[in-house]
Amino acid sequence: MHDHPISHEGHALTRHLEVVPEFEDDLDRPAWWHKEQWIWARTDWSKIRKPMTEETRRRAYAREGIPYPGDEQSAPEQPAAAIAPPQPPKPKVAAPKAYTYLIAADGTHLVKIGIAKDPIRRLKELQTGQPMELHLLWSVAENYENDLHVHFAAYRVRGEWFDLTPLGDPIDAVKAAVGEIEVSRS
């Protein structure tokens, strides 16, 4: 018997760990694997998996855009005159590829001039690594980032962060610079 004072016979743990002989093999598998194989082989899946109803099947066909079998004949034929002529495709309004943005950090005079497809999302990404609160001051649907970095190179603190306080309001300074860049591009 066992040296342990509590009897383990019939205990759920020992039943769970016993190897089921018909699944025993020469591979070094844990005992629970054999038990799961035994349970899996004896499960009556017809009682667990519900058969697909006709309504569910029809929805699946409709979702895939496939006519349901048997409905092709019952659908009334549309006269050729009743079918509307194809409409020309509507012109798609292209979303801007990039926004140039200006972000400020609370408690400092620093602003970041950057570019992103979604400035609000970029603000949230930047906020993750910053101890101070960041605010989106301004954005425009065009790529002016490199031109603005060159324009404000004398005010660069580090990377894309600038101290534009000597120029007054940073938003006004950036807007004026964008106006100059627009004139030089045309």
CSV table of N, CA and C in Angstrom, one decimal, residues 19-149:
chain,number,residue,atom,x,y,z
A,19,VAL,N,-2.3,5.9,-16.9
A,19,VAL,CA,-2.2,5.7,-18.4
A,19,VAL,C,-3.2,4.8,-18.9
A,20,VAL,N,-4.0,5.2,-19.9
A,20,VAL,CA,-5.0,4.3,-20.5
A,20,VAL,C,-4.2,3.3,-21.4
A,21,PRO,N,-4.3,2.0,-21.2
A,21,PRO,CA,-3.5,1.1,-21.9
A,21,PRO,C,-3.6,1.1,-23.4
A,22,GLU,N,-4.8,1.3,-23.9
A,22,GLU,CA,-5.0,1.2,-25.4
A,22,GLU,C,-4.3,2.4,-26.1
A,23,PHE,N,-3.9,3.5,-25.4
A,23,PHE,CA,-3.2,4.6,-26.0
A,23,PHE,C,-1.8,4.6,-25.6
A,24,GLU,N,-1.3,3.7,-24.9
A,24,GLU,CA,0.0,3.7,-24.4
A,24,GLU,C,1.0,3.4,-25.6
A,25,ASP,N,2.0,4.1,-25.7
A,25,ASP,CA,3.0,3.8,-26.8
A,25,ASP,C,4.4,4.0,-26.2
A,26,ASP,N,5.4,3.9,-27.1
A,26,ASP,CA,6.8,3.9,-26.6
A,26,ASP,C,7.3,5.4,-26.6
A,27,LEU,N,6.5,6.3,-26.9
A,27,LEU,CA,6.9,7.7,-26.8
A,27,LEU,C,6.8,8.2,-25.4
A,28,ASP,N,7.6,9.1,-24.9
A,28,ASP,CA,7.6,9.5,-23.6
A,28,ASP,C,6.6,10.7,-23.4
A,29,ARG,N,5.3,10.3,-23.3
A,29,ARG,CA,4.2,11.3,-23.2
A,29,ARG,C,3.7,11.3,-21.8
A,30,PRO,N,3.2,12.4,-21.3
A,30,PRO,CA,2.7,12.5,-19.9
A,30,PRO,C,1.4,11.7,-19.9
A,31,ALA,N,1.1,11.2,-18.7
A,31,ALA,CA,-0.1,10.4,-18.5
A,31,ALA,C,-1.4,11.1,-18.9
A,32,TRP,N,-1.5,12.4,-18.6
A,32,TRP,CA,-2.7,13.1,-18.9
A,32,TRP,C,-3.0,13.1,-20.4
A,33,TRP,N,-1.9,13.1,-21.3
A,33,TRP,CA,-2.1,13.0,-22.7
A,33,TRP,C,-2.9,11.8,-23.1
A,34,HIS,N,-2.6,10.7,-22.6
A,34,HIS,CA,-3.3,9.4,-22.9
A,34,HIS,C,-4.7,9.5,-22.4
A,35,LYS,N,-5.0,10.1,-21.3
A,35,LYS,CA,-6.3,10.3,-20.8
A,35,LYS,C,-7.2,11.1,-21.7
A,36,GLU,N,-6.6,12.3,-22.2
A,36,GLU,CA,-7.3,13.1,-23.1
A,36,GLU,C,-7.6,12.4,-24.4
A,37,GLN,N,-6.7,11.6,-24.9
A,37,GLN,CA,-6.9,10.8,-26.1
A,37,GLN,C,-8.1,9.8,-26.0
A,38,TRP,N,-8.1,9.2,-24.8
A,38,TRP,CA,-9.2,8.3,-24.5
A,38,TRP,C,-10.5,9.0,-24.4
A,39,ILE,N,-10.6,10.2,-23.8
A,39,ILE,CA,-11.8,11.0,-23.7
A,39,ILE,C,-12.3,11.4,-25.1
A,40,TRP,N,-11.3,11.9,-25.9
A,40,TRP,CA,-11.6,12.4,-27.2
A,40,TRP,C,-12.2,11.3,-28.1
A,41,ALA,N,-11.6,10.1,-28.0
A,41,ALA,CA,-12.1,9.0,-28.9
A,41,ALA,C,-13.5,8.5,-28.5
A,42,ARG,N,-13.9,8.7,-27.3
A,42,ARG,CA,-15.2,8.3,-26.8
A,42,ARG,C,-16.3,9.3,-26.8
A,43,THR,N,-16.0,10.5,-27.2
A,43,THR,CA,-17.0,11.6,-27.1
A,43,THR,C,-17.9,11.5,-28.3
A,44,ASP,N,-19.2,11.5,-28.1
A,44,ASP,CA,-20.2,11.5,-29.1
A,44,ASP,C,-20.4,12.9,-29.6
A,45,TRP,N,-19.7,13.3,-30.6
A,45,TRP,CA,-19.7,14.7,-31.1
A,45,TRP,C,-21.0,15.1,-31.7
A,46,SER,N,-21.9,14.1,-32.1
A,46,SER,CA,-23.2,14.5,-32.7
A,46,SER,C,-24.1,15.1,-31.6
A,47,LYS,N,-23.8,14.8,-30.4
A,47,LYS,CA,-24.6,15.4,-29.3
A,47,LYS,C,-24.1,16.8,-28.9
A,48,ILE,N,-22.8,17.0,-29.2
A,48,ILE,CA,-22.2,18.3,-28.8
A,48,ILE,C,-22.3,19.3,-29.9
A,49,ARG,N,-22.0,18.9,-31.1
A,49,ARG,CA,-22.1,19.8,-32.3
A,49,ARG,C,-23.5,19.8,-32.8
A,50,LYS,N,-24.1,21.0,-32.9
A,50,LYS,CA,-25.5,21.1,-33.4
A,50,LYS,C,-25.4,21.1,-34.9
A,51,PRO,N,-26.4,20.3,-35.5
A,51,PRO,CA,-26.4,20.3,-37.0
A,51,PRO,C,-26.8,21.7,-37.5
A,52,MET,N,-26.3,22.1,-38.6
A,52,MET,CA,-26.6,23.4,-39.2
A,52,MET,C,-28.1,23.4,-39.7
A,53,THR,N,-28.8,24.4,-39.2
A,53,THR,CA,-30.2,24.6,-39.6
A,53,THR,C,-30.3,25.2,-41.0
A,54,GLU,N,-31.4,25.1,-41.6
A,54,GLU,CA,-31.6,25.7,-43.0
A,54,GLU,C,-31.4,27.2,-42.9
A,55,GLU,N,-31.9,27.8,-41.8
A,55,GLU,CA,-31.7,29.3,-41.7
A,55,GLU,C,-30.3,29.7,-41.6
A,56,THR,N,-29.5,28.9,-40.8
A,56,THR,CA,-28.1,29.2,-40.7
A,56,THR,C,-27.4,29.0,-42.0
A,57,ARG,N,-27.7,27.9,-42.7
A,57,ARG,CA,-27.1,27.7,-44.0
A,57,ARG,C,-27.4,28.8,-45.0
A,58,ARG,N,-28.7,29.3,-45.0
A,58,ARG,CA,-29.1,30.3,-45.9
A,58,ARG,C,-28.3,31.6,-45.6
A,59,ARG,N,-28.1,31.9,-44.3
A,59,ARG,CA,-27.3,33.1,-43.9
A,59,ARG,C,-25.9,33.0,-44.4
A,60,ALA,N,-25.3,31.8,-44.3
A,60,ALA,CA,-23.9,31.6,-44.7
A,60,ALA,C,-23.8,31.7,-46.2
A,61,TYR,N,-24.7,31.2,-46.9
A,61,TYR,CA,-24.7,31.4,-48.4
A,61,TYR,C,-24.8,32.9,-48.8
A,62,ALA,N,-25.7,33.6,-48.1
A,62,ALA,CA,-26.0,35.0,-48.4
A,62,ALA,C,-24.7,35.8,-48.0
A,63,ARG,N,-24.1,35.5,-46.9
A,63,ARG,CA,-22.9,36.2,-46.5
A,63,ARG,C,-21.8,36.1,-47.5
A,64,GLU,N,-21.7,34.9,-48.2
A,64,GLU,CA,-20.6,34.7,-49.2
A,64,GLU,C,-21.1,35.2,-50.6
A,65,GLY,N,-22.4,35.6,-50.7
A,65,GLY,CA,-22.9,36.1,-52.0
A,65,GLY,C,-23.2,35.0,-53.0
A,66,ILE,N,-23.4,33.8,-52.4
A,66,ILE,CA,-23.7,32.6,-53.3
A,66,ILE,C,-25.2,32.4,-53.2
A,67,PRO,N,-25.9,32.2,-54.4
A,67,PRO,CA,-27.3,31.8,-54.4
A,67,PRO,C,-27.5,30.5,-53.7
A,68,TYR,N,-28.6,30.5,-52.9
A,68,TYR,CA,-28.9,29.2,-52.1
A,68,TYR,C,-29.4,28.2,-53.1
A,69,PRO,N,-28.9,26.9,-53.0
A,69,PRO,CA,-29.4,25.9,-54.0
A,69,PRO,C,-30.9,25.7,-53.9
A,70,GLY,N,-31.5,25.7,-55.1
A,70,GLY,CA,-33.0,25.6,-55.2
A,70,GLY,C,-33.7,26.9,-55.3
A,71,ASP,N,-33.0,28.0,-54.9
A,71,ASP,CA,-33.6,29.3,-55.0
A,71,ASP,C,-33.5,29.9,-56.4
A,72,GLU,N,-32.6,29.4,-57.3
A,72,GLU,CA,-32.4,30.0,-58.6
A,72,GLU,C,-33.7,29.8,-59.5
A,73,GLN,N,-34.3,28.7,-59.4
A,73,GLN,CA,-35.5,28.4,-60.2
A,73,GLN,C,-36.7,29.2,-59.6
A,74,SER,N,-36.8,29.3,-58.3
A,74,SER,CA,-38.0,29.9,-57.8
A,74,SER,C,-38.0,31.5,-57.9
A,75,ALA,N,-36.8,32.0,-58.0
A,75,ALA,CA,-36.7,33.5,-58.2
A,75,ALA,C,-37.3,33.9,-59.5
A,76,PRO,N,-38.2,34.9,-59.4
A,76,PRO,CA,-38.8,35.4,-60.7
A,76,PRO,C,-37.8,36.1,-61.6
A,77,GLU,N,-37.9,35.8,-62.8
A,77,GLU,CA,-37.0,36.4,-63.8
A,77,GLU,C,-37.3,37.9,-63.9
A,78,GLN,N,-36.3,38.7,-63.9
A,78,GLN,CA,-36.5,40.2,-64.1
A,78,GLN,C,-36.5,40.5,-65.5
A,79,PRO,N,-37.5,41.3,-66.0
A,79,PRO,CA,-37.4,41.6,-67.4
A,79,PRO,C,-36.2,42.5,-67.7
A,80,ALA,N,-35.7,42.4,-68.9
A,80,ALA,CA,-34.5,43.2,-69.2
A,80,ALA,C,-34.6,44.7,-69.1
A,81,ALA,N,-35.8,45.2,-69.3
A,81,ALA,CA,-36.1,46.6,-69.2
A,81,ALA,C,-36.1,47.1,-67.8
A,82,ALA,N,-36.4,46.3,-66.8
A,82,ALA,CA,-36.5,46.7,-65.4
A,82,ALA,C,-35.1,46.8,-64.8
A,83,ILE,N,-34.1,46.2,-65.4
A,83,ILE,CA,-32.8,46.3,-64.8
A,83,ILE,C,-32.2,47.6,-65.1
A,84,ALA,N,-31.7,48.3,-64.1
A,84,ALA,CA,-31.2,49.7,-64.2
A,84,ALA,C,-29.8,49.6,-64.9
A,85,PRO,N,-29.5,50.5,-65.7
A,85,PRO,CA,-28.1,50.5,-66.3
A,85,PRO,C,-27.1,50.7,-65.3
A,86,PRO,N,-25.9,50.2,-65.5
A,86,PRO,CA,-24.8,50.3,-64.5
A,86,PRO,C,-24.5,51.8,-64.3
A,87,GLN,N,-24.3,52.2,-63.0
A,87,GLN,CA,-23.9,53.6,-62.7
A,87,GLN,C,-22.4,53.7,-62.8
A,88,PRO,N,-22.0,54.9,-63.2
A,88,PRO,CA,-20.5,55.1,-63.2
A,88,PRO,C,-20.0,55.1,-61.7
A,89,PRO,N,-18.8,54.6,-61.5
A,89,PRO,CA,-18.3,54.6,-60.1
A,89,PRO,C,-18.2,56.0,-59.6
A,90,LYS,N,-18.5,56.2,-58.3
A,90,LYS,CA,-18.4,57.5,-57.7
A,90,LYS,C,-16.9,57.8,-57.4
A,91,PRO,N,-16.5,59.0,-57.7
A,91,PRO,CA,-15.1,59.3,-57.5
A,91,PRO,C,-14.8,59.2,-56.0
A,92,LYS,N,-13.7,58.6,-55.7
A,92,LYS,CA,-13.3,58.4,-54.3
A,92,LYS,C,-12.5,59.6,-53.9
A,93,VAL,N,-12.8,60.1,-52.7
A,93,VAL,CA,-12.1,61.3,-52.2
A,93,VAL,C,-10.9,60.6,-51.4
A,94,ALA,N,-9.7,60.9,-52.0
A,94,ALA,CA,-8.5,60.3,-51.4
A,94,ALA,C,-8.2,60.9,-50.1
A,95,ALA,N,-8.0,60.1,-49.1
A,95,ALA,CA,-7.5,60.6,-47.8
A,95,ALA,C,-6.1,61.1,-47.9
A,96,PRO,N,-5.7,62.1,-47.2
A,96,PRO,CA,-4.3,62.6,-47.3
A,96,PRO,C,-3.4,61.5,-46.9
A,97,LYS,N,-2.3,61.4,-47.5
A,97,LYS,CA,-1.3,60.3,-47.2
A,97,LYS,C,-0.6,60.6,-45.8
A,98,ALA,N,-0.5,61.9,-45.5
A,98,ALA,CA,0.2,62.3,-44.3
A,98,ALA,C,-0.3,63.6,-43.8
A,99,TYR,N,-0.2,63.8,-42.5
A,99,TYR,CA,-0.5,65.1,-41.8
A,99,TYR,C,0.8,65.5,-41.1
A,100,THR,N,1.1,66.8,-41.3
A,100,THR,CA,2.2,67.4,-40.5
A,100,THR,C,1.5,67.9,-39.2
A,101,TYR,N,2.1,67.6,-38.1
A,101,TYR,CA,1.5,68.0,-36.8
A,101,TYR,C,2.5,68.8,-35.9
A,102,LEU,N,1.9,69.5,-35.0
A,102,LEU,CA,2.7,70.2,-34.0
A,102,LEU,C,2.1,69.8,-32.6
A,103,ILE,N,3.0,69.2,-31.8
A,103,ILE,CA,2.6,68.7,-30.5
A,103,ILE,C,3.4,69.4,-29.5
A,104,ALA,N,2.8,69.9,-28.4
A,104,ALA,CA,3.4,70.6,-27.3
A,104,ALA,C,3.5,69.7,-26.0
A,105,ALA,N,4.6,69.9,-25.2
A,105,ALA,CA,4.7,69.2,-24.0
A,105,ALA,C,4.4,70.1,-22.8
A,106,ASP,N,3.5,69.8,-21.9
A,106,ASP,CA,3.2,70.6,-20.8
A,106,ASP,C,4.4,70.9,-19.9
A,107,GLY,N,4.5,72.1,-19.4
A,107,GLY,CA,5.6,72.5,-18.5
A,107,GLY,C,6.9,72.8,-19.2
A,108,THR,N,6.9,72.7,-20.5
A,108,THR,CA,8.2,73.1,-21.3
A,108,THR,C,7.8,74.0,-22.4
A,109,HIS,N,8.8,74.5,-23.1
A,109,HIS,CA,8.6,75.4,-24.3
A,109,HIS,C,8.7,74.5,-25.5
A,110,LEU,N,8.9,73.2,-25.4
A,110,LEU,CA,9.2,72.4,-26.5
A,110,LEU,C,7.9,72.0,-27.3
A,111,VAL,N,8.1,72.0,-28.6
A,111,VAL,CA,7.1,71.5,-29.5
A,111,VAL,C,7.7,70.4,-30.5
A,112,LYS,N,7.0,69.5,-30.9
A,112,LYS,CA,7.4,68.5,-31.8
A,112,LYS,C,6.8,68.7,-33.1
A,113,ILE,N,7.6,68.7,-34.2
A,113,ILE,CA,7.1,68.9,-35.5
A,113,ILE,C,7.3,67.5,-36.2
A,114,GLY,N,6.2,66.8,-36.5
A,114,GLY,CA,6.3,65.5,-37.0
A,114,GLY,C,5.3,65.3,-38.1
A,115,ILE,N,5.2,64.0,-38.6
A,115,ILE,CA,4.3,63.6,-39.6
A,115,ILE,C,3.7,62.3,-39.2
A,116,ALA,N,2.4,62.1,-39.6
A,116,ALA,CA,1.7,60.9,-39.3
A,116,ALA,C,0.4,60.8,-40.1
A,117,LYS,N,0.0,59.5,-40.3
A,117,LYS,CA,-1.3,59.3,-41.1
A,117,LYS,C,-2.4,59.7,-40.2
A,118,ASP,N,-2.3,59.6,-38.9
A,118,ASP,CA,-3.3,59.9,-37.9
A,118,ASP,C,-2.7,60.6,-36.7
A,119,PRO,N,-2.7,61.9,-36.7
A,119,PRO,CA,-2.1,62.7,-35.6
A,119,PRO,C,-2.6,62.4,-34.2
A,120,ILE,N,-3.9,62.1,-34.1
A,120,ILE,CA,-4.4,61.8,-32.7
A,120,ILE,C,-3.8,60.5,-32.2
A,121,ARG,N,-3.8,59.5,-33.1
A,121,ARG,CA,-3.2,58.2,-32.7
A,121,ARG,C,-1.7,58.4,-32.4
A,122,ARG,N,-1.0,59.2,-33.2
A,122,ARG,CA,0.4,59.4,-32.9
A,122,ARG,C,0.6,60.1,-31.6
A,123,LEU,N,-0.3,61.1,-31.2
A,123,LEU,CA,-0.2,61.7,-29.9
A,123,LEU,C,-0.3,60.7,-28.8
A,124,LYS,N,-1.3,59.8,-29.0
A,124,LYS,CA,-1.4,58.7,-27.9
A,124,LYS,C,-0.2,57.8,-27.8
A,125,GLU,N,0.4,57.5,-29.0
A,125,GLU,CA,1.7,56.7,-29.0
A,125,GLU,C,2.8,57.4,-28.3
A,126,LEU,N,2.9,58.7,-28.6
A,126,LEU,CA,4.0,59.5,-27.9
A,126,LEU,C,3.7,59.7,-26.4
A,127,GLN,N,2.5,59.8,-26.0
A,127,GLN,CA,2.1,60.1,-24.6
A,127,GLN,C,2.6,58.9,-23.8
A,128,THR,N,2.6,57.7,-24.3
A,128,THR,CA,2.9,56.5,-23.5
A,128,THR,C,4.3,56.7,-22.9
A,129,GLY,N,5.3,57.2,-23.6
A,129,GLY,CA,6.6,57.3,-23.1
A,129,GLY,C,7.0,58.7,-22.5
A,130,GLN,N,6.0,59.5,-22.2
A,130,GLN,CA,6.3,60.9,-21.7
A,130,GLN,C,5.7,61.1,-20.3
A,131,PRO,N,6.5,61.6,-19.4
A,131,PRO,CA,6.0,61.9,-18.1
A,131,PRO,C,5.1,63.1,-18.1
A,132,MET,N,5.3,64.1,-19.0
A,132,MET,CA,4.4,65.3,-19.1
A,132,MET,C,3.3,65.1,-20.1
A,133,GLU,N,2.2,65.8,-19.9
A,133,GLU,CA,1.1,65.8,-20.8
A,133,GLU,C,1.4,66.4,-22.1
A,134,LEU,N,1.0,65.7,-23.2
A,134,LEU,CA,1.2,66.2,-24.5
A,134,LEU,C,-0.1,66.7,-25.1
A,135,HIS,N,0.0,67.7,-26.0
A,135,HIS,CA,-1.2,68.3,-26.6
A,135,HIS,C,-1.0,68.5,-28.1
A,136,LEU,N,-1.9,68.1,-28.9
A,136,LEU,CA,-1.9,68.4,-30.3
A,136,LEU,C,-2.3,69.8,-30.5
A,137,LEU,N,-1.4,70.7,-31.0
A,137,LEU,CA,-1.6,72.1,-31.2
A,137,LEU,C,-2.2,72.4,-32.6
A,138,TRP,N,-1.7,71.7,-33.6
A,138,TRP,CA,-2.1,72.0,-34.9
A,138,TRP,C,-1.7,70.9,-35.9
A,139,SER,N,-2.5,70.7,-36.9
A,139,SER,CA,-2.1,69.7,-37.9
A,139,SER,C,-2.6,70.2,-39.3
A,140,VAL,N,-2.0,69.7,-40.3
A,140,VAL,CA,-2.4,70.1,-41.7
A,140,VAL,C,-2.2,68.8,-42.6
A,141,ALA,N,-3.1,68.6,-43.5
A,141,ALA,CA,-3.1,67.4,-44.4
A,141,ALA,C,-2.1,67.6,-45.5
A,142,GLU,N,-0.9,67.7,-45.2
A,142,GLU,CA,0.2,67.8,-46.2
A,142,GLU,C,1.5,67.5,-45.5
A,143,ASN,N,2.5,67.0,-46.3
A,143,ASN,CA,3.8,66.7,-45.7
A,143,ASN,C,4.7,67.9,-45.8
A,144,TYR,N,4.9,68.6,-44.7
A,144,TYR,CA,5.8,69.7,-44.6
A,144,TYR,C,7.0,69.5,-43.6
A,145,GLU,N,7.0,68.3,-43.1
A,145,GLU,CA,7.9,67.9,-42.0
A,145,GLU,C,9.4,68.3,-42.3
A,146,ASN,N,9.9,67.8,-43.4
A,146,ASN,CA,11.4,68.1,-43.7
A,146,ASN,C,11.6,69.5,-43.9
A,147,ASP,N,10.7,70.2,-44.6
A,147,ASP,CA,10.9,71.6,-44.9
A,147,ASP,C,10.8,72.4,-43.6
A,148,LEU,N,9.9,72.0,-42.7
A,148,LEU,CA,9.9,72.7,-41.4
A,148,LEU,C,11.1,72.5,-40.5
A,149,HIS,N,11.6,71.3,-40.6
A,149,HIS,CA,12.8,70.9,-39.8
A,149,HIS,C,14.0,71.8,-40.3
